[in-house]
Amino acid sequence: MENWNLKGKLALITGASKGIGKAISEEFLSLGASLIIVARTEKDIRSLEKKWKSEGHNVHAVACDVSDRNELELIKEIIEQEGGKLDILVNNVGTNIRKKLHEYEEEEYENIFKINMFGLLDMMRLCFPYLKNSKNASVINLGSVAGMVDVKSGAPYGASKAAVLQLARNLAPEWAEYNIRVNTVSPWYTDTPLAAPVLNDPEKLSHVLSRTPLGRVAQPSEIANAVAFLAMDKASYITGQNIIVDGGYLAKGL
């Protein structure tokens, strides 16, 4: 379909080596985008780069920890090599430790915010001039339904994702003058390594499914589809929004 693609777009995706980030990368490649893929584990991200390049795609891998400001310069170098213009930024990287608040060590809850929120902020600050050069850019941050309601995922995680939601609401009007759209996609439980501790527990999984009208957890590709739409020019009048991909979870009452 005409324009229902990402041809000619350069996208940067964090947390791209597995789960939702990998699915987003695959979806973007199928739509014709060029990619800068970022993840901490060099072996994993280089393996994907090699695979996708062998399939004819334009992919650059960067092995770095986005919560470490000293490593972000590696990303900046690649963007500048690609012409200094970035069309799409997907902040997907995230982490969690599930505990009751009083059971956390200080470094544990600090790390959740460092990765989920402050690393995301640093990425957006780093990429801003390159997004501005696009003159038609889209930023998509991965939130969570945990940022809106309690899903027993731990208070620090929920609070960090609530901050991600509010960030888009604030930056959408702030960056609108540069024609940079900022949106959030908020999944419910998805079949990823991060969710494995819950999904591999039969009792917990049963509880999740009982609260989900569609009766199953999401596949990473289903989250990727929503992200891809927001990245397209077809979504050119959508900014400051939160697209909830939850199988009906938040709509369910009695």
Coordinates of N, CA and C in Angstrom, one line a residue:
M1 N 0.9 -1.2 0.0 CA 0.0 0.0 0.0 C 0.9 1.2 0.0
E2 N 0.5 2.2 -0.8 CA 1.3 3.4 -0.9 C 1.5 4.1 0.4
N3 N 2.8 4.4 0.8 CA 3.2 5.1 2.0 C 3.0 4.2 3.2
W4 N 2.4 3.0 3.1 CA 2.3 2.2 4.3 C 3.6 1.4 4.5
N5 N 4.6 2.2 4.7 CA 5.9 1.6 4.9 C 6.9 2.5 5.6
L6 N 8.1 2.1 5.8 CA 9.1 3.0 6.4 C 10.3 3.2 5.5
K7 N 10.1 3.1 4.2 CA 11.2 3.2 3.2 C 11.8 4.6 3.3
G8 N 13.2 4.6 3.3 CA 13.9 5.8 3.4 C 14.1 6.4 4.8
K9 N 13.6 5.6 5.8 CA 13.6 6.1 7.2 C 14.8 5.4 7.9
L10 N 15.5 6.2 8.8 CA 16.5 5.6 9.6 C 15.9 5.6 11.0
A11 N 15.9 4.4 11.6 CA 15.3 4.2 13.0 C 16.4 3.7 13.9
L12 N 16.4 4.2 15.1 CA 17.2 3.7 16.2 C 16.3 3.0 17.2
I13 N 16.7 1.7 17.6 CA 15.9 0.9 18.5 C 16.8 0.4 19.6
T14 N 16.4 0.7 20.8 CA 17.2 0.2 22.0 C 16.6 -1.1 22.5
G15 N 17.4 -1.9 23.2 CA 17.0 -3.2 23.6 C 16.5 -4.0 22.5
A16 N 17.3 -4.0 21.4 CA 16.9 -4.6 20.1 C 17.2 -6.1 20.0
S17 N 17.9 -6.7 20.9 CA 18.5 -8.0 20.7 C 17.5 -9.1 21.0
K18 N 16.4 -8.8 21.7 CA 15.5 -9.9 22.1 C 14.1 -9.3 22.4
G19 N 13.1 -10.2 22.5 CA 11.8 -9.8 23.0 C 11.1 -8.8 22.0
I20 N 10.5 -7.8 22.6 CA 9.8 -6.8 21.9 C 10.7 -6.0 21.0
G21 N 11.9 -5.6 21.5 CA 12.9 -4.9 20.7 C 13.3 -5.6 19.4
K22 N 13.5 -6.9 19.5 CA 13.8 -7.6 18.3 C 12.7 -7.7 17.3
A23 N 11.5 -7.9 17.9 CA 10.3 -7.9 17.0 C 10.1 -6.6 16.3
I24 N 10.3 -5.5 17.0 CA 10.2 -4.1 16.4 C 11.2 -4.0 15.2
S25 N 12.4 -4.5 15.5 CA 13.4 -4.4 14.5 C 13.0 -5.2 13.2
E26 N 12.5 -6.4 13.4 CA 12.1 -7.2 12.3 C 11.0 -6.6 11.5
E27 N 10.0 -6.0 12.3 CA 8.9 -5.3 11.6 C 9.4 -4.1 10.8
F28 N 10.2 -3.3 11.4 CA 10.8 -2.1 10.7 C 11.5 -2.5 9.4
L29 N 12.3 -3.6 9.5 CA 13.1 -4.1 8.3 C 12.1 -4.5 7.2
S30 N 11.1 -5.2 7.6 CA 10.1 -5.7 6.6 C 9.4 -4.5 5.9
L31 N 9.4 -3.4 6.6 CA 8.7 -2.2 6.0 C 9.7 -1.2 5.3
G32 N 11.0 -1.7 5.2 CA 12.0 -1.0 4.4 C 12.9 0.0 5.2
A33 N 12.8 0.1 6.5 CA 13.7 1.0 7.2 C 15.1 0.6 7.3
S34 N 16.0 1.5 7.5 CA 17.4 1.3 7.9 C 17.4 1.4 9.4
L35 N 18.3 0.6 10.0 CA 18.3 0.5 11.5 C 19.6 0.7 12.1
I36 N 19.6 1.3 13.3 CA 20.7 1.3 14.3 C 20.1 0.6 15.5
I37 N 20.6 -0.6 15.7 CA 20.1 -1.5 16.8 C 21.1 -1.4 18.0
V38 N 20.6 -1.3 19.2 CA 21.4 -1.1 20.3 C 21.0 -2.1 21.4
A39 N 22.0 -2.7 22.0 CA 21.8 -3.6 23.1 C 23.1 -3.8 23.9
R40 N 23.0 -4.2 25.1 CA 24.2 -4.3 26.0 C 25.1 -5.5 25.6
T41 N 24.6 -6.6 25.2 CA 25.3 -7.8 24.9 C 25.9 -7.8 23.5
E42 N 27.2 -7.6 23.3 CA 27.8 -7.4 22.0 C 27.6 -8.7 21.1
K43 N 27.7 -9.8 21.7 CA 27.6 -11.1 20.9 C 26.2 -11.1 20.3
D44 N 25.1 -10.8 21.0 CA 23.8 -10.9 20.5 C 23.5 -9.9 19.4
I45 N 23.9 -8.7 19.7 CA 23.6 -7.6 18.8 C 24.4 -7.7 17.5
R46 N 25.6 -8.2 17.6 CA 26.5 -8.4 16.4 C 25.9 -9.5 15.5
S47 N 25.4 -10.6 16.2 CA 24.9 -11.7 15.5 C 23.7 -11.3 14.7
L48 N 22.8 -10.5 15.2 CA 21.6 -10.0 14.5 C 22.1 -9.1 13.4
E49 N 23.0 -8.2 13.6 CA 23.5 -7.3 12.5 C 24.0 -8.1 11.4
K50 N 24.8 -9.2 11.6 CA 25.4 -10.0 10.6 C 24.2 -10.7 9.8
K51 N 23.3 -11.3 10.5 CA 22.1 -12.0 9.9 C 21.3 -11.0 9.0
W52 N 21.0 -9.9 9.5 CA 20.1 -9.0 8.7 C 20.9 -8.3 7.6
K53 N 22.2 -8.1 7.7 CA 22.9 -7.6 6.6 C 23.0 -8.6 5.5
S54 N 23.1 -9.9 5.9 CA 23.2 -11.0 4.9 C 21.9 -11.1 4.1
E55 N 20.8 -10.6 4.7 CA 19.5 -10.6 4.0 C 19.3 -9.3 3.2
G56 N 20.4 -8.4 3.1 CA 20.3 -7.3 2.3 C 19.8 -6.0 3.0
H57 N 19.7 -6.0 4.3 CA 19.2 -4.8 5.0 C 20.4 -3.9 5.4
N58 N 20.1 -2.6 5.6 CA 21.1 -1.6 6.1 C 20.9 -1.6 7.6
V59 N 21.8 -2.2 8.3 CA 21.8 -2.3 9.8 C 23.1 -2.0 10.4
H60 N 23.1 -1.2 11.4 CA 24.3 -0.9 12.2 C 24.0 -1.3 13.7
A61 N 24.9 -2.1 14.2 CA 24.8 -2.5 15.6 C 25.7 -1.7 16.5
V62 N 25.1 -1.3 17.7 CA 25.9 -0.6 18.7 C 25.8 -1.4 20.0
A63 N 26.9 -1.9 20.5 CA 26.8 -2.6 21.8 C 27.2 -1.5 22.9
C64 N 26.1 -1.2 23.7 CA 26.3 -0.2 24.8 C 25.2 -0.3 25.7
D65 N 25.5 0.2 26.9 CA 24.5 0.3 28.0 C 23.9 1.7 28.0
V66 N 22.6 1.8 27.6 CA 22.0 3.2 27.4 C 21.9 3.9 28.8
S67 N 22.0 3.2 29.9 CA 22.0 3.8 31.2 C 23.3 4.4 31.6
D68 N 24.3 4.2 30.8 CA 25.7 4.7 31.0 C 26.0 5.8 30.1
R69 N 25.9 7.0 30.6 CA 26.1 8.2 29.7 C 27.4 8.2 28.9
N70 N 28.4 7.6 29.5 CA 29.7 7.6 28.9 C 29.7 6.7 27.6
E71 N 28.8 5.8 27.5 CA 28.7 4.9 26.3 C 27.9 5.5 25.2
L72 N 27.1 6.5 25.4 CA 26.1 7.0 24.4 C 26.8 7.6 23.2
E73 N 28.1 8.1 23.4 CA 28.8 8.7 22.3 C 28.9 7.7 21.1
L74 N 28.9 6.4 21.4 CA 29.0 5.4 20.4 C 27.8 5.4 19.4
I75 N 26.7 5.7 20.0 CA 25.4 5.9 19.2 C 25.5 7.1 18.3
K76 N 26.0 8.2 18.9 CA 26.1 9.5 18.2 C 26.9 9.4 17.0
E77 N 28.0 8.6 17.1 CA 29.0 8.4 16.0 C 28.3 7.8 14.8
I78 N 27.5 6.8 15.1 CA 26.8 6.0 14.0 C 25.8 6.9 13.3
I79 N 25.0 7.7 14.1 CA 24.0 8.6 13.5 C 24.7 9.6 12.6
E80 N 25.8 10.1 13.0 CA 26.5 11.1 12.2 C 27.1 10.5 10.9
Q81 N 27.5 9.2 11.1 CA 28.0 8.5 9.9 C 26.9 8.3 8.8
E82 N 25.7 8.2 9.3 CA 24.5 8.0 8.5 C 23.9 9.3 8.0
G83 N 24.6 10.4 8.2 CA 24.1 11.7 7.7 C 23.6 12.7 8.7
G84 N 23.6 12.3 10.0 CA 23.2 13.2 11.0 C 21.7 13.5 11.1
K85 N 20.9 12.6 10.6 CA 19.5 12.7 10.6 C 18.9 11.4 11.1
L86 N 18.0 11.5 12.1 CA 17.3 10.4 12.6 C 15.8 10.5 12.5
D87 N 15.1 9.6 11.8 CA 13.7 9.7 11.6 C 12.8 9.1 12.7
I88 N 13.4 8.0 13.3 CA 12.5 7.3 14.3 C 13.4 6.9 15.5
L89 N 13.0 7.1 16.7 CA 13.6 6.7 17.9 C 12.6 5.8 18.7
V90 N 13.0 4.6 18.9 CA 12.2 3.7 19.7 C 13.0 3.3 21.0
N91 N 12.5 3.9 22.1 CA 13.1 3.6 23.4 C 12.4 2.4 24.0
N92 N 13.0 1.2 23.8 CA 12.4 0.0 24.2 C 13.1 -0.6 25.4
V93 N 14.3 -0.3 25.7 CA 15.0 -1.0 26.8 C 14.4 -0.8 28.1
G94 N 14.3 -1.8 28.9 CA 13.7 -1.8 30.2 C 14.1 -2.9 31.1
T95 N 13.9 -2.8 32.4 CA 14.2 -3.9 33.3 C 13.3 -3.8 34.5
N96 N 13.3 -4.9 35.3 CA 12.4 -5.0 36.4 C 12.9 -6.0 37.4
I97 N 12.6 -5.8 38.7 CA 12.8 -6.7 39.8 C 11.5 -6.7 40.6
R98 N 10.9 -7.8 40.7 CA 9.6 -7.9 41.4 C 9.7 -8.2 42.9
K99 N 9.4 -7.2 43.7 CA 9.5 -7.3 45.1 C 8.5 -6.4 45.8
K100 N 8.2 -6.6 47.1 CA 7.5 -5.6 47.8 C 8.5 -4.4 48.1
L101 N 8.0 -3.2 48.2 CA 8.8 -2.0 48.3 C 9.9 -2.1 49.4
H102 N 9.5 -2.6 50.6 CA 10.4 -2.6 51.7 C 11.5 -3.7 51.5
E103 N 11.4 -4.6 50.5 CA 12.4 -5.6 50.3 C 13.5 -5.2 49.3
Y104 N 13.3 -4.1 48.6 CA 14.3 -3.7 47.7 C 15.6 -3.2 48.4
E105 N 16.7 -3.5 47.8 CA 18.0 -2.8 48.2 C 18.0 -1.5 47.4
E106 N 18.7 -0.5 47.9 CA 18.7 0.9 47.3 C 19.2 0.8 45.8
E107 N 20.2 0.0 45.6 CA 20.8 -0.1 44.2 C 19.8 -0.8 43.3
E108 N 18.9 -1.6 43.8 CA 17.9 -2.3 42.9 C 16.9 -1.3 42.4
Y109 N 16.3 -0.6 43.2 CA 15.2 0.4 42.7 C 15.8 1.5 42.0
E110 N 17.1 1.9 42.4 CA 17.7 3.0 41.6 C 18.1 2.5 40.2
N111 N 18.4 1.3 40.1 CA 18.8 0.7 38.7 C 17.5 0.7 37.8
I112 N 16.4 0.3 38.4 CA 15.1 0.3 37.6 C 14.9 1.7 37.0
F113 N 15.0 2.7 37.8 CA 14.8 4.1 37.3 C 15.9 4.5 36.4
K114 N 17.1 4.1 36.7 CA 18.3 4.5 35.8 C 18.1 3.9 34.4
I115 N 17.6 2.7 34.3 CA 17.4 2.1 33.0 C 16.1 2.6 32.3
N116 N 15.0 2.4 33.1 CA 13.6 2.7 32.5 C 13.3 4.1 32.2
M117 N 13.9 5.0 33.0 CA 13.5 6.4 32.9 C 14.7 7.3 32.5
F118 N 15.8 7.3 33.3 CA 16.9 8.2 33.1 C 17.7 7.8 31.8
G119 N 17.8 6.5 31.5 CA 18.4 6.1 30.3 C 17.6 6.6 29.1
L120 N 16.3 6.5 29.2 CA 15.4 7.0 28.2 C 15.5 8.5 28.0
L121 N 15.6 9.2 29.0 CA 15.7 10.7 29.0 C 17.1 11.1 28.3
D122 N 18.1 10.4 28.7 CA 19.4 10.6 28.1 C 19.4 10.3 26.6
M123 N 18.8 9.3 26.2 CA 18.7 8.9 24.7 C 17.9 10.0 24.0
M124 N 16.9 10.5 24.6 CA 16.1 11.5 23.9 C 16.9 12.9 23.8
R125 N 17.6 13.2 24.8 CA 18.4 14.4 24.8 C 19.5 14.2 23.7
L126 N 20.1 13.1 23.7 CA 21.2 12.8 22.7 C 20.7 12.9 21.3
C127 N 19.5 12.3 21.0 CA 19.0 12.2 19.7 C 18.2 13.4 19.2
F128 N 17.9 14.4 20.1 CA 17.1 15.5 19.7 C 17.5 16.3 18.5
P129 N 18.8 16.7 18.4 CA 19.2 17.4 17.2 C 19.1 16.6 15.9
Y130 N 19.3 15.3 16.0 CA 19.2 14.5 14.8 C 17.7 14.3 14.4
L131 N 16.9 14.1 15.4 CA 15.4 14.1 15.1 C 14.9 15.4 14.5
K132 N 15.4 16.5 15.0 CA 15.1 17.8 14.5 C 15.5 17.9 13.0
N133 N 16.6 17.3 12.7 CA 17.1 17.4 11.3 C 16.2 16.6 10.4
S134 N 15.5 15.6 10.9 CA 14.6 14.8 10.1 C 13.4 15.7 9.5
K135 N 13.0 16.6 10.3 CA 11.8 17.5 10.0 C 10.5 16.8 9.9
N136 N 10.5 15.5 10.2 CA 9.3 14.7 10.2 C 9.6 13.4 11.0
A137 N 9.9 13.6 12.3 CA 10.4 12.5 13.1 C 9.3 11.9 14.1
S138 N 9.6 10.7 14.5 CA 8.6 10.0 15.4 C 9.4 9.4 16.5
V139 N 9.0 9.6 17.8 CA 9.6 8.9 18.9 C 8.5 8.1 19.6
I140 N 8.9 6.8 19.8 CA 7.9 5.9 20.4 C 8.6 5.3 21.7
N141 N 8.1 5.5 22.8 CA 8.6 5.0 24.1 C 7.7 3.8 24.5
L142 N 8.4 2.7 25.0 CA 7.6 1.6 25.5 C 7.3 1.8 26.9
G143 N 6.0 1.9 27.2 CA 5.5 2.0 28.6 C 5.0 0.7 29.1
S144 N 3.9 0.7 29.8 CA 3.4 -0.6 30.3 C 2.0 -0.2 31.0
V145 N 1.1 -1.2 31.0 CA -0.1 -0.9 31.7 C 0.2 -0.8 33.2
A146 N 1.4 -1.3 33.6 CA 1.8 -1.1 35.0 C 2.0 0.4 35.4
G147 N 2.1 1.2 34.4 CA 2.3 2.6 34.6 C 0.9 3.3 34.9
M148 N -0.2 2.5 34.8 CA -1.5 3.1 35.0 C -2.3 2.4 36.1
V149 N -2.1 1.1 36.3 CA -2.8 0.4 37.3 C -1.8 -0.6 38.0
D150 N -2.1 -1.0 39.2 CA -1.2 -2.0 39.9 C -1.4 -3.4 39.2
V151 N -0.3 -3.9 38.8 CA -0.3 -5.3 38.2 C 0.7 -6.2 38.9
K152 N 1.0 -5.8 40.2 CA 1.8 -6.6 41.0 C 3.2 -6.8 40.4
S153 N 3.7 -5.8 39.7 CA 5.0 -5.9 39.1 C 6.1 -5.1 40.0
G154 N 5.7 -4.6 41.1 CA 6.6 -3.9 41.9 C 6.4 -2.4 41.8
A155 N 6.4 -1.6 42.9 CA 6.1 -0.2 42.8 C 7.2 0.6 42.0
P156 N 8.4 0.3 42.1 CA 9.4 1.1 41.3 C 9.2 0.9 39.8
Y157 N 8.9 -0.2 39.4 CA 8.6 -0.4 37.9 C 7.4 0.4 37.5
G158 N 6.3 0.2 38.3 CA 5.1 1.0 37.9 C 5.3 2.5 37.9
A159 N 6.1 3.0 38.9 CA 6.3 4.4 39.0 C 7.2 4.8 37.8
S160 N 8.2 4.0 37.4 CA 9.1 4.4 36.3 C 8.3 4.4 35.0
K161 N 7.4 3.5 34.8 CA 6.6 3.5 33.6 C 5.5 4.6 33.6
A162 N 5.0 5.0 34.7 CA 4.1 6.2 34.8 C 4.9 7.4 34.4
A163 N 6.2 7.5 34.8 CA 7.0 8.6 34.3 C 7.2 8.7 32.8
V164 N 7.3 7.5 32.2 CA 7.5 7.4 30.8 C 6.2 7.9 30.1
L165 N 5.1 7.6 30.6 CA 3.8 8.1 30.0 C 3.7 9.6 30.1
Q166 N 4.1 10.1 31.2 CA 4.0 11.6 31.4 C 5.0 12.3 30.5
L167 N 6.1 11.7 30.3 CA 7.2 12.3 29.5 C 6.6 12.6 28.1
A168 N 5.9 11.6 27.5 CA 5.4 11.9 26.1 C 4.3 13.0 26.1
R169 N 3.5 13.1 27.2 CA 2.5 14.1 27.3 C 3.2 15.5 27.4
N170 N 4.4 15.6 28.0 CA 5.1 16.9 28.1 C 5.8 17.2 26.9
L171 N 6.5 16.2 26.3 CA 7.4 16.5 25.2 C 6.6 16.6 23.8
A172 N 5.5 16.0 23.7 CA 4.7 16.1 22.5 C 4.4 17.6 22.1
P173 N 3.9 18.4 23.1 CA 3.8 19.8 22.7 C 5.1 20.6 22.6
E174 N 6.1 20.2 23.4 CA 7.4 20.9 23.4 C 8.1 20.7 22.1
W175 N 8.0 19.5 21.6 CA 8.8 19.2 20.4 C 7.9 19.3 19.1
A176 N 6.7 19.7 19.2 CA 5.8 19.8 18.0 C 6.3 20.8 17.1
E177 N 6.9 21.9 17.6 CA 7.4 22.9 16.7 C 8.5 22.4 15.7
Y178 N 9.1 21.3 16.1 CA 10.2 20.7 15.3 C 9.6 19.6 14.4
N179 N 8.3 19.4 14.5 CA 7.6 18.3 13.8 C 8.2 16.9 14.2
I180 N 8.4 16.8 15.6 CA 8.8 15.6 16.2 C 7.6 15.1 17.0
R181 N 7.0 13.9 16.6 CA 5.9 13.4 17.3 C 6.4 12.5 18.4
V182 N 5.8 12.5 19.6 CA 6.2 11.6 20.7 C 5.0 10.9 21.3
N183 N 5.1 9.6 21.2 CA 4.0 8.7 21.7 C 4.5 7.6 22.5
T184 N 3.6 6.9 23.2 CA 3.9 5.7 24.0 C 3.1 4.5 23.6
V185 N 3.7 3.4 23.7 CA 2.9 2.1 23.5 C 3.1 1.3 24.8
S186 N 1.9 1.0 25.4 CA 1.9 0.3 26.7 C 1.3 -1.1 26.5
P187 N 2.2 -2.1 26.6 CA 1.7 -3.5 26.6 C 1.3 -4.0 27.9
W188 N 0.5 -5.1 27.9 CA 0.2 -5.9 29.0 C 1.2 -7.1 28.9
Y189 N 1.0 -8.2 29.6 CA 1.9 -9.3 29.6 C 2.2 -9.8 28.2
T190 N 3.5 -9.9 27.8 CA 3.9 -10.3 26.5 C 4.9 -11.4 26.7
D191 N 4.9 -12.3 25.7 CA 5.8 -13.5 25.8 C 7.3 -13.1 25.5
T192 N 7.9 -12.6 26.5 CA 9.3 -12.1 26.4 C 10.1 -12.6 27.6
P193 N 11.5 -12.6 27.5 CA 12.3 -13.0 28.6 C 12.0 -12.2 29.9
L194 N 11.7 -10.9 29.8 CA 11.5 -10.1 31.0 C 10.2 -10.6 31.8
A195 N 9.2 -11.1 31.0 CA 8.0 -11.6 31.7 C 8.0 -13.1 32.1
A196 N 9.1 -13.7 31.7 CA 9.2 -15.2 31.9 C 9.0 -15.6 33.4
P197 N 9.5 -14.9 34.4 CA 9.2 -15.3 35.8 C 7.7 -15.4 36.1
V198 N 6.9 -14.6 35.5 CA 5.5 -14.7 35.8 C 4.8 -15.7 34.9
L199 N 5.2 -15.7 33.6 CA 4.5 -16.6 32.6 C 4.9 -18.0 32.8
N200 N 6.0 -18.3 33.4 CA 6.4 -19.7 33.7 C 5.9 -20.2 35.0
D201 N 5.1 -19.4 35.7 CA 4.5 -19.8 36.9 C 3.0 -20.1 36.6
P202 N 2.6 -21.4 36.6 CA 1.2 -21.7 36.2 C 0.1 -20.9 37.0
E203 N 0.3 -20.7 38.3 CA -0.7 -20.0 39.0 C -0.8 -18.5 38.6
K204 N 0.4 -17.9 38.5 CA 0.4 -16.5 38.1 C -0.1 -16.3 36.7
L205 N 0.3 -17.2 35.8 CA -0.2 -17.2 34.4 C -1.7 -17.3 34.3
S206 N -2.2 -18.2 35.1 CA -3.7 -18.4 35.1 C -4.4 -17.1 35.6
H207 N -3.8 -16.5 36.5 CA -4.4 -15.2 37.0 C -4.4 -14.1 36.0
V208 N -3.2 -14.0 35.3 CA -3.1 -13.1 34.2 C -4.2 -13.3 33.1
L209 N -4.3 -14.6 32.7 CA -5.2 -14.9 31.6 C -6.7 -14.7 32.0
S210 N -7.0 -14.9 33.3 CA -8.3 -14.7 33.8 C -8.8 -13.2 33.7
R211 N -7.8 -12.3 33.7 CA -8.1 -10.9 33.7 C -8.0 -10.3 32.3
T212 N -7.6 -11.2 31.3 CA -7.4 -10.7 29.9 C -8.5 -11.2 29.0
P213 N -9.4 -10.4 28.6 CA -10.6 -10.8 27.8 C -10.2 -11.7 26.5
L214 N -9.1 -11.4 25.9 CA -8.7 -12.2 24.7 C -8.1 -13.5 25.1
G215 N -7.9 -13.7 26.4 CA -7.6 -15.0 26.9 C -6.2 -15.6 26.6
R216 N -5.2 -14.6 26.4 CA -3.8 -15.1 26.1 C -2.9 -13.9 26.3
V217 N -1.6 -14.1 26.4 CA -0.7 -13.1 26.5 C -0.3 -12.6 25.0
A218 N 0.2 -11.4 24.9 CA 0.6 -10.9 23.6 C 1.9 -11.6 23.1
Q219 N 2.0 -11.6 21.8 CA 3.2 -11.9 21.1 C 4.0 -10.6 20.9
P220 N 5.3 -10.7 20.9 CA 6.1 -9.5 20.7 C 5.8 -8.8 19.3
S221 N 5.4 -9.5 18.3 CA 5.1 -8.9 17.0 C 3.8 -8.1 17.1
E222 N 2.9 -8.4 18.0 CA 1.7 -7.6 18.2 C 2.0 -6.2 18.8
I223 N 3.0 -6.1 19.6 CA 3.4 -4.8 20.1 C 4.2 -4.1 19.0
A224 N 5.0 -4.8 18.3 CA 5.8 -4.2 17.2 C 4.9 -3.6 16.2
N225 N 3.7 -4.2 15.9 CA 2.8 -3.6 14.9 C 2.3 -2.2 15.3
A226 N 2.0 -2.0 16.6 CA 1.5 -0.7 17.0 C 2.6 0.3 17.0
V227 N 3.9 -0.1 17.3 CA 5.0 0.8 17.2 C 5.2 1.2 15.8
A228 N 5.2 0.2 14.9 CA 5.4 0.5 13.5 C 4.4 1.6 12.9
F229 N 3.2 1.4 13.3 CA 2.1 2.4 12.8 C 2.5 3.8 13.3
L230 N 2.8 3.9 14.6 CA 3.2 5.3 15.1 C 4.4 5.8 14.4
A231 N 5.3 5.0 13.9 CA 6.5 5.4 13.3 C 6.2 5.9 11.9
M232 N 5.1 5.5 11.2 CA 4.8 5.8 9.9 C 4.3 7.2 9.7
D233 N 4.5 7.8 8.5 CA 3.9 9.0 8.1 C 2.4 9.0 8.2
K234 N 1.8 7.7 8.1 CA 0.4 7.6 8.2 C -0.2 8.0 9.5
A235 N 0.7 8.1 10.5 CA 0.3 8.5 11.9 C 0.7 9.9 12.2
S236 N 0.7 10.7 11.1 CA 1.3 12.1 11.2 C 0.6 13.1 12.1
Y237 N -0.7 12.7 12.5 CA -1.4 13.7 13.3 C -1.6 13.1 14.7
I238 N -0.8 12.1 15.0 CA -0.9 11.4 16.4 C 0.3 11.8 17.2
T239 N 0.2 12.5 18.3 CA 1.3 12.8 19.2 C 0.7 13.0 20.6
G240 N 1.6 12.7 21.5 CA 1.2 12.8 23.0 C 0.3 11.7 23.4
Q241 N 0.2 10.6 22.7 CA -0.8 9.6 23.0 C -0.2 8.3 23.6
N242 N -1.0 7.5 24.2 CA -0.6 6.3 24.8 C -1.5 5.2 24.1
I243 N -0.8 4.4 23.3 CA -1.6 3.3 22.6 C -1.4 2.0 23.5
I244 N -2.6 1.6 24.1 CA -2.6 0.4 25.0 C -2.8 -0.9 24.2
V245 N -1.9 -1.8 24.3 CA -2.0 -3.1 23.6 C -2.1 -4.2 24.7
D246 N -3.3 -4.4 25.1 CA -3.4 -5.2 26.4 C -4.5 -6.3 26.3
G247 N -5.0 -6.7 25.1 CA -6.0 -7.7 25.0 C -7.3 -7.5 25.7
G248 N -7.5 -6.2 26.0 CA -8.8 -5.8 26.7 C -8.6 -5.7 28.2
Y249 N -7.4 -5.9 28.7 CA -7.2 -6.0 30.2 C -7.8 -4.8 30.9
L250 N -7.4 -3.6 30.5 CA -7.9 -2.4 31.2 C -9.4 -2.1 31.0
A251 N -10.0 -2.7 30.0 CA -11.4 -2.5 29.8 C -12.3 -3.4 30.6
K252 N -11.7 -4.4 31.2 CA -12.4 -5.4 31.9 C -12.8 -5.0 33.3
G253 N -14.1 -5.1 33.5 CA -14.6 -4.8 34.9 C -15.0 -6.2 35.5
L254 N -16.3 -6.3 35.9 CA -16.7 -7.6 36.5 C -16.8 -8.6 35.4

